[in-house]
Amino acid sequence: MSVRDILSSENELTHMLGAQQAIVLSTRIRLARNLNDHPFPGWAKAAQRAKVTELCLGALNPMPKFRRAHEVRMEALPELERAALVERHLVSKELSGGKGGAALVSRDQTVSVMINEEDHLRVQVVKGGWHLRAAWHIAEQLDDALSSALPLAYSDRLGFLTACPTNVGTGLRASAMLHLPGLCLAGHMDKVARALGQDGLAVRGWLGEGSDAAGNVFQISNQQTLGLSEDTILRHLSGWVRNVVEQEENARLRLIESEGEKFLDRIARAFGTLRHARLLTSGESMANLSLLRLACDVGMLPEARRATVDRLMIEGQPAHVQLRAGTELDTEARDARRATTTRDTLADFPEPSAPKLS
Amino acid sequence: MSVRDILSSENELTHMLGAQQAIVLSTRIRLARNLNDHPFPGWAKAAQRAKVTELCLGALNPMPKFRRAHEVRMEALPELERAALVERHLVSKELSGGKGGAALVSRDQTVSVMINEEDHLRVQVVKGGWHLRAAWHIAEQLDDALSSALPLAYSDRLGFLTACPTNVGTGLRASAMLHLPGLCLAGHMDKVARALGQDGLAVRGWLGEGSDAAGNVFQISNQQTLGLSEDTILRHLSGWVRNVVEQEENARLRLIESEGEKFLDRIARAFGTLRHARLLTSGESMANLSLLRLACDVGMLPEARRATVDRLMIEGQPAHVQLRAGTELDTEARDARRATTTRDTLADFPEPSAPKLS
């Protein structure tokens, strides 16, 4: 099973969502777990990491969720394929660059388990749109199955033990990936991010920690894992996501009402650039696609086109562009390929029209 | 005969030119002449100006060149029509705003005479492309006819007498309107303008004195009118125009050779903006149309499209936009109309392709 199969297959994230749902690109649950009596990956020897991989895959592979799953050994992959998996959020940058890392990705790509990342096991459940409880439900079932199959490191006093103290306790990171062009265009995103930070939530960019908010996409997640119940963590995130989505909707409404023709002009220019440019950097592409995505949300482009825009956002990332070309490319060659794909893909798009807000 | 007839009729400037010729948009000869024993317009009374108008039109109207000419009295025109004539370079801003001004514009618009501008008579001959001798020939014939028909103010020592000392002598201003996107993109235009200034030539923008170089269009003209023969003035300008055209051609060649895909990207983006924007300021429109015009010159767009681009440059000017709309419009409404006309006009343009330089 090659990485190309993963990248070329449909998954839940490329499915269509309603306009309101579409502000939340995806919901994610991540659990950090470790095996008893095995050194954490960061200070384990190669043989110890290999043993952990064997134990974990042995426990995971028979589970129904992982029937016909993609099993990936990081060190066996060419650099571009590792990078593409990171761009898809299927594995972390740490796993892709570390030693002895492996991953098991379920057939439908909603569940993936990283082995020998910072912890022995990092379980991830991802659902398109806003489905925190559903994602949590799957993660919980998987966690129960893991607990039965493997001796997990757990302390009655602290909870789950993890390599980094920031994950001790629940080992839970719940997050939502939000598309917030309205708040960004209105210049309110900094204020929103500050408020989230003050209430214990982390705000990150498209590719997680340390990445910038390309395409006006932000990941919001809990910071605290110790001393709170899972339910408290989920409810806290949930409340804030609803709040931010509401602020985004208001920002869009205000933009449409107060900017009128200027707003349509902005969207139309983004469309013009994507439809005609011969060189597109990743950043400019994301910024303009973000505006087209917004256009689909507010009826300036047919809603059915949103999935195409989302696909261009994912496939315009550097490793994806190079994999598609079948070779490594320098920056200008990537920018030329990205522009060509974008032009071709948007060729049959209708011209953006005035917004229709319900 | 209304101004709309002038604006809607074809004229030599909208004809097609070869690519090399097209760098010179037009050649212009202007002669300043005054009547003996009449005060200059700036210090004449209304009745004296009216008398001058009567005398001049009486002399000009019977000339074969002015058969079926357009006769225009500035004060009788609505402001928008006056402004549109200025945008067409048929009359000067001074004439359009002054008192008692009139103009006679020949049927084919190559010859116009302003009456009661700074001087009693300002004769203008304009030819599309680079035709200095031909323009001069027409101006000379007209000057001879004027000298026979009217008592012109002339001193054997100084030559023709004019209201402003800078025009005394020949009263001749010879100029070329040049489209220089290559030199502008390469960042060399300042240097070229300095060299021209040091050798006694004036460099002005699209609308003459005090205007900026919208659309990378520059007017180059002689400064000195006294103590030089007409022939010397024409040869001096001629040498420099050939020199600048050559520099422009070299700049284009270097752009195409060194920038490759980046150059095509620049043109394609200009096309994308013009094809899709909903609001276009006059300046942005000119800047992007200038790039499309360049594209026509170097085979990135069919040469046959250049006339359409030229027409958009002329008709995108503020007064033209409002006249077409049939009403005065505020800036945003003008920008919206300009964008609509531009989108519609370019709708059937082919996509710009890689340059083909002979």
Short mmCIF file of N, CA, C and O in Angstrom, two decimals, chain A residues 13-118:
data_model
loop_
_atom_site.label_atom_id
_atom_site.label_comp_id
_atom_site.label_asym_id
_atom_site.label_seq_id
_atom_site.Cartn_x
_atom_site.Cartn_y
_atom_site.Cartn_z
N LEU A 13 -12.65 14.40 4.47
CA LEU A 13 -12.35 15.83 4.42
C LEU A 13 -12.59 16.44 3.05
O LEU A 13 -12.66 17.64 2.91
N THR A 14 -12.68 15.57 2.03
CA THR A 14 -12.96 16.13 0.71
C THR A 14 -14.45 16.08 0.39
O THR A 14 -14.87 16.46 -0.68
N HIS A 15 -15.24 15.61 1.34
CA HIS A 15 -16.69 15.60 1.11
C HIS A 15 -17.26 16.99 1.25
O HIS A 15 -16.68 17.87 1.88
N MET A 16 -18.44 17.18 0.71
CA MET A 16 -19.08 18.48 0.79
C MET A 16 -19.79 18.70 2.11
O MET A 16 -20.35 17.80 2.70
N LEU A 17 -19.76 19.93 2.55
CA LEU A 17 -20.41 20.30 3.79
C LEU A 17 -21.33 21.49 3.53
O LEU A 17 -21.13 22.24 2.59
N GLY A 18 -22.31 21.71 4.39
CA GLY A 18 -23.14 22.91 4.28
C GLY A 18 -22.31 24.14 4.61
O GLY A 18 -21.25 24.04 5.22
N ALA A 19 -22.82 25.31 4.20
CA ALA A 19 -22.06 26.55 4.33
C ALA A 19 -21.66 26.85 5.78
O ALA A 19 -20.55 27.25 6.07
N GLN A 20 -22.60 26.63 6.70
CA GLN A 20 -22.33 26.97 8.09
C GLN A 20 -21.31 26.00 8.67
O GLN A 20 -20.36 26.39 9.33
N GLN A 21 -21.52 24.72 8.36
CA GLN A 21 -20.59 23.69 8.77
C GLN A 21 -19.19 23.98 8.23
O GLN A 21 -18.19 23.67 8.85
N ALA A 22 -19.17 24.61 7.03
CA ALA A 22 -17.90 24.74 6.33
C ALA A 22 -16.92 25.67 7.02
O ALA A 22 -15.73 25.64 6.72
N ILE A 23 -17.38 26.50 7.93
CA ILE A 23 -16.43 27.35 8.67
C ILE A 23 -15.50 26.47 9.49
O ILE A 23 -14.33 26.75 9.63
N VAL A 24 -16.05 25.36 10.02
CA VAL A 24 -15.19 24.38 10.69
C VAL A 24 -14.77 23.35 9.64
O VAL A 24 -15.56 22.54 9.18
N LEU A 25 -13.52 23.42 9.24
CA LEU A 25 -13.02 22.48 8.24
C LEU A 25 -13.01 21.07 8.79
O LEU A 25 -13.39 20.12 8.13
N SER A 26 -12.54 20.93 10.03
CA SER A 26 -12.45 19.60 10.60
C SER A 26 -12.35 19.66 12.12
O SER A 26 -11.97 20.68 12.69
N THR A 27 -12.73 18.54 12.73
CA THR A 27 -12.62 18.38 14.18
C THR A 27 -11.62 17.26 14.43
O THR A 27 -11.60 16.28 13.68
N ARG A 28 -10.80 17.42 15.46
CA ARG A 28 -9.75 16.45 15.68
C ARG A 28 -9.61 16.11 17.16
O ARG A 28 -9.68 17.00 18.01
N ILE A 29 -9.45 14.81 17.44
CA ILE A 29 -9.14 14.36 18.80
C ILE A 29 -7.79 13.66 18.73
O ILE A 29 -7.56 12.83 17.86
N ARG A 30 -6.92 14.03 19.65
CA ARG A 30 -5.62 13.34 19.69
C ARG A 30 -5.37 12.84 21.11
O ARG A 30 -5.55 13.58 22.06
N LEU A 31 -5.01 11.57 21.22
CA LEU A 31 -4.67 10.99 22.53
C LEU A 31 -3.21 10.57 22.53
O LEU A 31 -2.75 9.90 21.60
N ALA A 32 -2.48 10.97 23.58
CA ALA A 32 -1.09 10.54 23.74
C ALA A 32 -1.07 9.37 24.72
O ALA A 32 -1.59 9.46 25.83
N ARG A 33 -0.48 8.24 24.29
CA ARG A 33 -0.42 7.03 25.14
C ARG A 33 0.97 6.42 25.04
O ARG A 33 1.63 6.55 24.00
N ASN A 34 1.36 5.75 26.11
CA ASN A 34 2.67 5.09 26.11
C ASN A 34 2.57 3.69 26.70
O ASN A 34 1.64 3.40 27.47
N LEU A 35 3.52 2.85 26.33
CA LEU A 35 3.56 1.49 26.88
C LEU A 35 4.34 1.51 28.20
O LEU A 35 5.35 2.21 28.32
N ASN A 36 3.87 0.72 29.17
CA ASN A 36 4.60 0.52 30.42
C ASN A 36 5.97 -0.09 30.16
O ASN A 36 6.14 -0.86 29.22
N ASP A 37 6.95 0.27 30.97
CA ASP A 37 8.24 -0.42 30.96
C ASP A 37 8.99 -0.35 29.63
O ASP A 37 9.81 -1.22 29.32
N HIS A 38 8.69 0.65 28.81
CA HIS A 38 9.47 0.90 27.60
C HIS A 38 9.89 2.36 27.62
O HIS A 38 9.05 3.21 27.91
N PRO A 39 11.16 2.65 27.34
CA PRO A 39 11.59 4.06 27.35
C PRO A 39 10.84 4.87 26.28
O PRO A 39 10.52 4.34 25.21
N PHE A 40 10.57 6.13 26.61
CA PHE A 40 9.93 7.01 25.62
C PHE A 40 10.77 7.05 24.35
O PHE A 40 12.01 6.94 24.42
N PRO A 41 10.15 7.24 23.17
CA PRO A 41 10.90 7.19 21.90
C PRO A 41 12.12 8.11 21.88
O PRO A 41 13.14 7.76 21.29
N GLY A 42 12.03 9.27 22.51
CA GLY A 42 13.13 10.24 22.46
C GLY A 42 14.43 9.73 23.06
O GLY A 42 15.50 10.17 22.69
N TRP A 43 14.33 8.82 24.03
CA TRP A 43 15.56 8.27 24.59
C TRP A 43 15.64 6.75 24.49
O TRP A 43 16.45 6.11 25.16
N ALA A 44 14.85 6.20 23.57
CA ALA A 44 14.93 4.75 23.33
C ALA A 44 16.01 4.46 22.29
O ALA A 44 16.34 5.31 21.46
N LYS A 45 16.58 3.23 22.34
CA LYS A 45 17.52 2.79 21.30
C LYS A 45 16.70 2.25 20.12
O LYS A 45 15.50 1.97 20.25
N ALA A 46 17.37 2.11 18.98
CA ALA A 46 16.67 1.68 17.77
C ALA A 46 15.92 0.37 17.99
O ALA A 46 14.76 0.22 17.58
N ALA A 47 16.55 -0.57 18.67
CA ALA A 47 15.92 -1.87 18.88
C ALA A 47 14.68 -1.74 19.77
O ALA A 47 13.68 -2.44 19.57
N GLN A 48 14.78 -0.82 20.72
CA GLN A 48 13.63 -0.62 21.62
C GLN A 48 12.46 0.01 20.86
O GLN A 48 11.30 -0.35 21.05
N ARG A 49 12.79 0.94 19.97
CA ARG A 49 11.72 1.56 19.15
C ARG A 49 11.09 0.52 18.23
O ARG A 49 9.87 0.48 18.05
N ALA A 50 11.94 -0.34 17.67
CA ALA A 50 11.42 -1.37 16.77
C ALA A 50 10.48 -2.31 17.53
O ALA A 50 9.43 -2.72 17.02
N LYS A 51 10.84 -2.61 18.75
CA LYS A 51 10.01 -3.50 19.58
C LYS A 51 8.65 -2.85 19.83
O LYS A 51 7.60 -3.50 19.74
N VAL A 52 8.67 -1.54 20.15
CA VAL A 52 7.43 -0.81 20.40
C VAL A 52 6.55 -0.82 19.15
O VAL A 52 5.34 -1.06 19.21
N THR A 53 7.18 -0.58 18.00
CA THR A 53 6.41 -0.59 16.74
C THR A 53 5.73 -1.94 16.55
O THR A 53 4.54 -2.02 16.23
N GLU A 54 6.51 -3.00 16.78
CA GLU A 54 5.98 -4.35 16.61
C GLU A 54 4.78 -4.60 17.54
O GLU A 54 3.73 -5.08 17.12
N LEU A 55 4.95 -4.23 18.82
CA LEU A 55 3.88 -4.43 19.80
C LEU A 55 2.63 -3.64 19.42
O LEU A 55 1.51 -4.16 19.45
N CYS A 56 2.84 -2.36 19.04
CA CYS A 56 1.69 -1.50 18.75
C CYS A 56 0.95 -1.97 17.51
O CYS A 56 -0.29 -2.10 17.50
N LEU A 57 1.70 -2.22 16.42
CA LEU A 57 1.04 -2.68 15.20
C LEU A 57 0.34 -4.01 15.44
O LEU A 57 -0.75 -4.25 14.91
N GLY A 58 0.98 -4.86 16.26
CA GLY A 58 0.36 -6.15 16.58
C GLY A 58 -0.98 -5.98 17.27
O GLY A 58 -1.92 -6.76 17.04
N ALA A 59 -1.08 -4.94 18.10
CA ALA A 59 -2.35 -4.70 18.80
C ALA A 59 -3.38 -4.01 17.92
O ALA A 59 -4.58 -4.27 18.00
N LEU A 60 -2.88 -3.09 17.08
CA LEU A 60 -3.81 -2.26 16.29
C LEU A 60 -4.36 -2.99 15.06
O LEU A 60 -5.55 -2.88 14.74
N ASN A 61 -3.49 -3.73 14.36
CA ASN A 61 -3.89 -4.30 13.08
C ASN A 61 -5.14 -5.16 13.13
O ASN A 61 -5.95 -5.13 12.19
N PRO A 62 -5.35 -5.94 14.20
CA PRO A 62 -6.57 -6.77 14.20
C PRO A 62 -7.85 -5.97 14.46
O PRO A 62 -8.95 -6.51 14.30
N MET A 63 -7.74 -4.72 14.90
CA MET A 63 -8.96 -3.98 15.24
C MET A 63 -9.78 -3.70 13.98
O MET A 63 -9.22 -3.38 12.93
N PRO A 64 -11.12 -3.79 14.09
CA PRO A 64 -11.99 -3.60 12.92
C PRO A 64 -11.75 -2.25 12.23
O PRO A 64 -11.77 -2.15 11.00
N LYS A 65 -11.49 -1.22 13.03
CA LYS A 65 -11.26 0.12 12.48
C LYS A 65 -10.08 0.15 11.50
O LYS A 65 -9.99 1.02 10.63
N PHE A 66 -9.14 -0.81 11.69
CA PHE A 66 -7.93 -0.77 10.86
C PHE A 66 -7.91 -1.86 9.79
O PHE A 66 -6.86 -2.24 9.30
N ARG A 67 -9.10 -2.37 9.45
CA ARG A 67 -9.15 -3.34 8.37
C ARG A 67 -8.72 -2.65 7.07
O ARG A 67 -9.19 -1.56 6.75
N ARG A 68 -7.83 -3.29 6.36
CA ARG A 68 -7.30 -2.73 5.10
C ARG A 68 -6.71 -1.34 5.29
O ARG A 68 -6.78 -0.48 4.41
N ALA A 69 -6.11 -1.12 6.47
CA ALA A 69 -5.50 0.19 6.75
C ALA A 69 -4.19 0.35 5.99
O ALA A 69 -3.62 -0.61 5.49
N HIS A 70 -3.74 1.62 5.88
CA HIS A 70 -2.44 1.92 5.29
C HIS A 70 -1.39 1.88 6.39
O HIS A 70 -1.49 2.62 7.36
N GLU A 71 -0.41 1.02 6.24
CA GLU A 71 0.68 0.96 7.22
C GLU A 71 1.91 1.61 6.62
O GLU A 71 2.34 1.26 5.52
N VAL A 72 2.44 2.60 7.30
CA VAL A 72 3.52 3.40 6.73
C VAL A 72 4.73 3.43 7.66
O VAL A 72 4.59 3.77 8.84
N ARG A 73 5.91 3.05 7.14
CA ARG A 73 7.15 3.17 7.90
C ARG A 73 7.89 4.41 7.40
O ARG A 73 8.26 4.46 6.21
N MET A 74 8.08 5.36 8.27
CA MET A 74 8.63 6.65 7.83
C MET A 74 9.97 6.52 7.14
O MET A 74 10.22 7.13 6.11
N GLU A 75 10.87 5.71 7.73
CA GLU A 75 12.22 5.65 7.17
C GLU A 75 12.27 5.00 5.79
O GLU A 75 13.22 5.19 5.05
N ALA A 76 11.22 4.25 5.46
CA ALA A 76 11.19 3.60 4.14
C ALA A 76 10.67 4.54 3.05
O ALA A 76 10.72 4.22 1.87
N LEU A 77 10.18 5.71 3.45
CA LEU A 77 9.54 6.60 2.48
C LEU A 77 10.50 7.65 1.94
O LEU A 77 11.31 8.20 2.67
N PRO A 78 10.38 7.96 0.65
CA PRO A 78 11.12 9.12 0.11
C PRO A 78 10.65 10.40 0.82
O PRO A 78 9.51 10.47 1.30
N GLU A 79 11.53 11.36 0.86
CA GLU A 79 11.26 12.60 1.59
C GLU A 79 9.95 13.26 1.15
O GLU A 79 9.17 13.74 1.97
N LEU A 80 9.71 13.29 -0.18
CA LEU A 80 8.51 13.97 -0.69
C LEU A 80 7.24 13.31 -0.17
O LEU A 80 6.26 13.98 0.14
N GLU A 81 7.25 11.98 -0.08
CA GLU A 81 6.05 11.29 0.38
C GLU A 81 5.82 11.56 1.87
O GLU A 81 4.68 11.74 2.32
N ARG A 82 6.92 11.58 2.63
CA ARG A 82 6.77 11.94 4.06
C ARG A 82 6.19 13.34 4.19
O ARG A 82 5.26 13.56 4.97
N ALA A 83 6.72 14.27 3.39
CA ALA A 83 6.25 15.66 3.47
C ALA A 83 4.78 15.78 3.08
O ALA A 83 4.02 16.55 3.67
N ALA A 84 4.36 14.97 2.10
CA ALA A 84 2.97 15.03 1.66
C ALA A 84 2.03 14.53 2.76
O ALA A 84 0.94 15.05 2.96
N LEU A 85 2.47 13.50 3.49
CA LEU A 85 1.65 13.00 4.60
C LEU A 85 1.50 14.07 5.68
O LEU A 85 0.44 14.20 6.29
N VAL A 86 2.56 14.84 5.89
CA VAL A 86 2.48 15.95 6.85
C VAL A 86 1.50 17.00 6.35
O VAL A 86 0.65 17.49 7.10
N GLU A 87 1.61 17.32 5.04
CA GLU A 87 0.70 18.33 4.48
C GLU A 87 -0.76 17.89 4.58
O GLU A 87 -1.66 18.71 4.66
N ARG A 88 -0.98 16.57 4.58
CA ARG A 88 -2.34 16.05 4.73
C ARG A 88 -2.78 15.97 6.19
O ARG A 88 -3.87 15.49 6.49
N HIS A 89 -1.90 16.33 7.11
CA HIS A 89 -2.17 16.24 8.55
C HIS A 89 -2.31 14.79 9.01
O HIS A 89 -2.90 14.54 10.05
N LEU A 90 -1.81 13.85 8.21
CA LEU A 90 -1.96 12.45 8.61
C LEU A 90 -0.85 12.04 9.58
O LEU A 90 -1.06 11.17 10.42
N VAL A 91 0.33 12.63 9.43
CA VAL A 91 1.39 12.41 10.42
C VAL A 91 1.98 13.77 10.75
O VAL A 91 1.79 14.75 10.01
N SER A 92 2.70 13.83 11.88
CA SER A 92 3.28 15.10 12.28
C SER A 92 4.66 15.26 11.67
O SER A 92 5.28 14.29 11.21
N LYS A 93 5.13 16.50 11.66
CA LYS A 93 6.47 16.78 11.17
C LYS A 93 7.51 16.00 12.00
O LYS A 93 8.48 15.47 11.45
N GLU A 94 7.27 15.94 13.32
CA GLU A 94 8.18 15.23 14.21
C GLU A 94 8.30 13.76 13.78
O GLU A 94 9.40 13.22 13.66
N LEU A 95 7.15 13.12 13.55
CA LEU A 95 7.19 11.71 13.17
C LEU A 95 7.92 11.53 11.85
O LEU A 95 8.74 10.62 11.69
N SER A 96 7.63 12.43 10.89
CA SER A 96 8.20 12.26 9.55
C SER A 96 9.71 12.42 9.55
O SER A 96 10.40 11.83 8.73
N GLY A 97 10.24 13.21 10.48
CA GLY A 97 11.67 13.44 10.50
C GLY A 97 12.43 12.60 11.52
O GLY A 97 13.65 12.53 11.49
N GLY A 98 11.68 11.93 12.41
CA GLY A 98 12.33 11.19 13.51
C GLY A 98 12.77 9.79 13.10
O GLY A 98 12.64 9.38 11.95
N LYS A 99 13.28 9.06 14.08
CA LYS A 99 13.78 7.71 13.80
C LYS A 99 12.79 6.65 14.25
O LYS A 99 12.21 6.74 15.32
N GLY A 100 12.62 5.65 13.41
CA GLY A 100 11.79 4.51 13.78
C GLY A 100 10.30 4.81 13.85
O GLY A 100 9.54 4.07 14.45
N GLY A 101 9.88 5.89 13.21
CA GLY A 101 8.46 6.25 13.24
C GLY A 101 7.65 5.43 12.27
O GLY A 101 8.12 5.03 11.21
N ALA A 102 6.42 5.13 12.67
CA ALA A 102 5.50 4.42 11.78
C ALA A 102 4.11 5.00 11.99
O ALA A 102 3.86 5.71 12.96
N ALA A 103 3.23 4.70 11.06
CA ALA A 103 1.85 5.16 11.22
C ALA A 103 0.90 4.16 10.61
O ALA A 103 1.23 3.47 9.64
N LEU A 104 -0.26 4.07 11.21
CA LEU A 104 -1.33 3.24 10.66
C LEU A 104 -2.50 4.18 10.37
O LEU A 104 -2.96 4.89 11.27
N VAL A 105 -2.91 4.21 9.10
CA VAL A 105 -3.97 5.13 8.71
C VAL A 105 -5.17 4.31 8.25
O VAL A 105 -5.04 3.50 7.33
N SER A 106 -6.32 4.52 8.89
CA SER A 106 -7.49 3.72 8.54
C SER A 106 -7.89 3.99 7.09
O SER A 106 -7.57 5.03 6.52
N ARG A 107 -8.58 3.02 6.51
CA ARG A 107 -8.97 3.09 5.10
C ARG A 107 -9.64 4.42 4.76
O ARG A 107 -9.37 5.03 3.74
N ASP A 108 -10.54 4.87 5.63
CA ASP A 108 -11.26 6.12 5.34
C ASP A 108 -10.51 7.35 5.83
O ASP A 108 -11.03 8.47 5.74
N GLN A 109 -9.29 7.15 6.35
CA GLN A 109 -8.42 8.23 6.81
C GLN A 109 -8.97 9.03 7.99
O GLN A 109 -8.41 10.08 8.32
N THR A 110 -10.05 8.57 8.62
CA THR A 110 -10.54 9.33 9.78
C THR A 110 -9.72 9.01 11.02
O THR A 110 -9.66 9.80 11.94
N VAL A 111 -9.11 7.83 11.06
CA VAL A 111 -8.33 7.45 12.23
C VAL A 111 -6.90 7.14 11.81
O VAL A 111 -6.67 6.43 10.83
N SER A 112 -5.96 7.72 12.53
CA SER A 112 -4.57 7.35 12.28
C SER A 112 -3.85 7.24 13.62
O SER A 112 -4.21 7.92 14.59
N VAL A 113 -2.90 6.34 13.68
CA VAL A 113 -2.11 6.19 14.90
C VAL A 113 -0.65 6.36 14.52
O VAL A 113 -0.15 5.68 13.63
N MET A 114 0.02 7.31 15.19
CA MET A 114 1.45 7.47 14.98
C MET A 114 2.17 6.68 16.06
O MET A 114 1.80 6.72 17.23
N ILE A 115 3.20 5.97 15.66
CA ILE A 115 3.98 5.16 16.59
C ILE A 115 5.41 5.71 16.65
O ILE A 115 5.99 6.02 15.61
N ASN A 116 5.92 5.86 17.86
CA ASN A 116 7.25 6.45 18.06
C ASN A 116 7.36 7.90 17.61
O ASN A 116 8.36 8.32 17.03
N GLU A 117 6.29 8.65 17.83
CA GLU A 117 6.42 10.10 17.73
C GLU A 117 7.01 10.54 19.07
O GLU A 117 7.86 9.84 19.62
N GLU A 118 6.55 11.60 19.66
CA GLU A 118 7.06 12.00 20.97
C GLU A 118 6.69 10.93 22.02
O GLU A 118 7.47 10.62 22.91
#
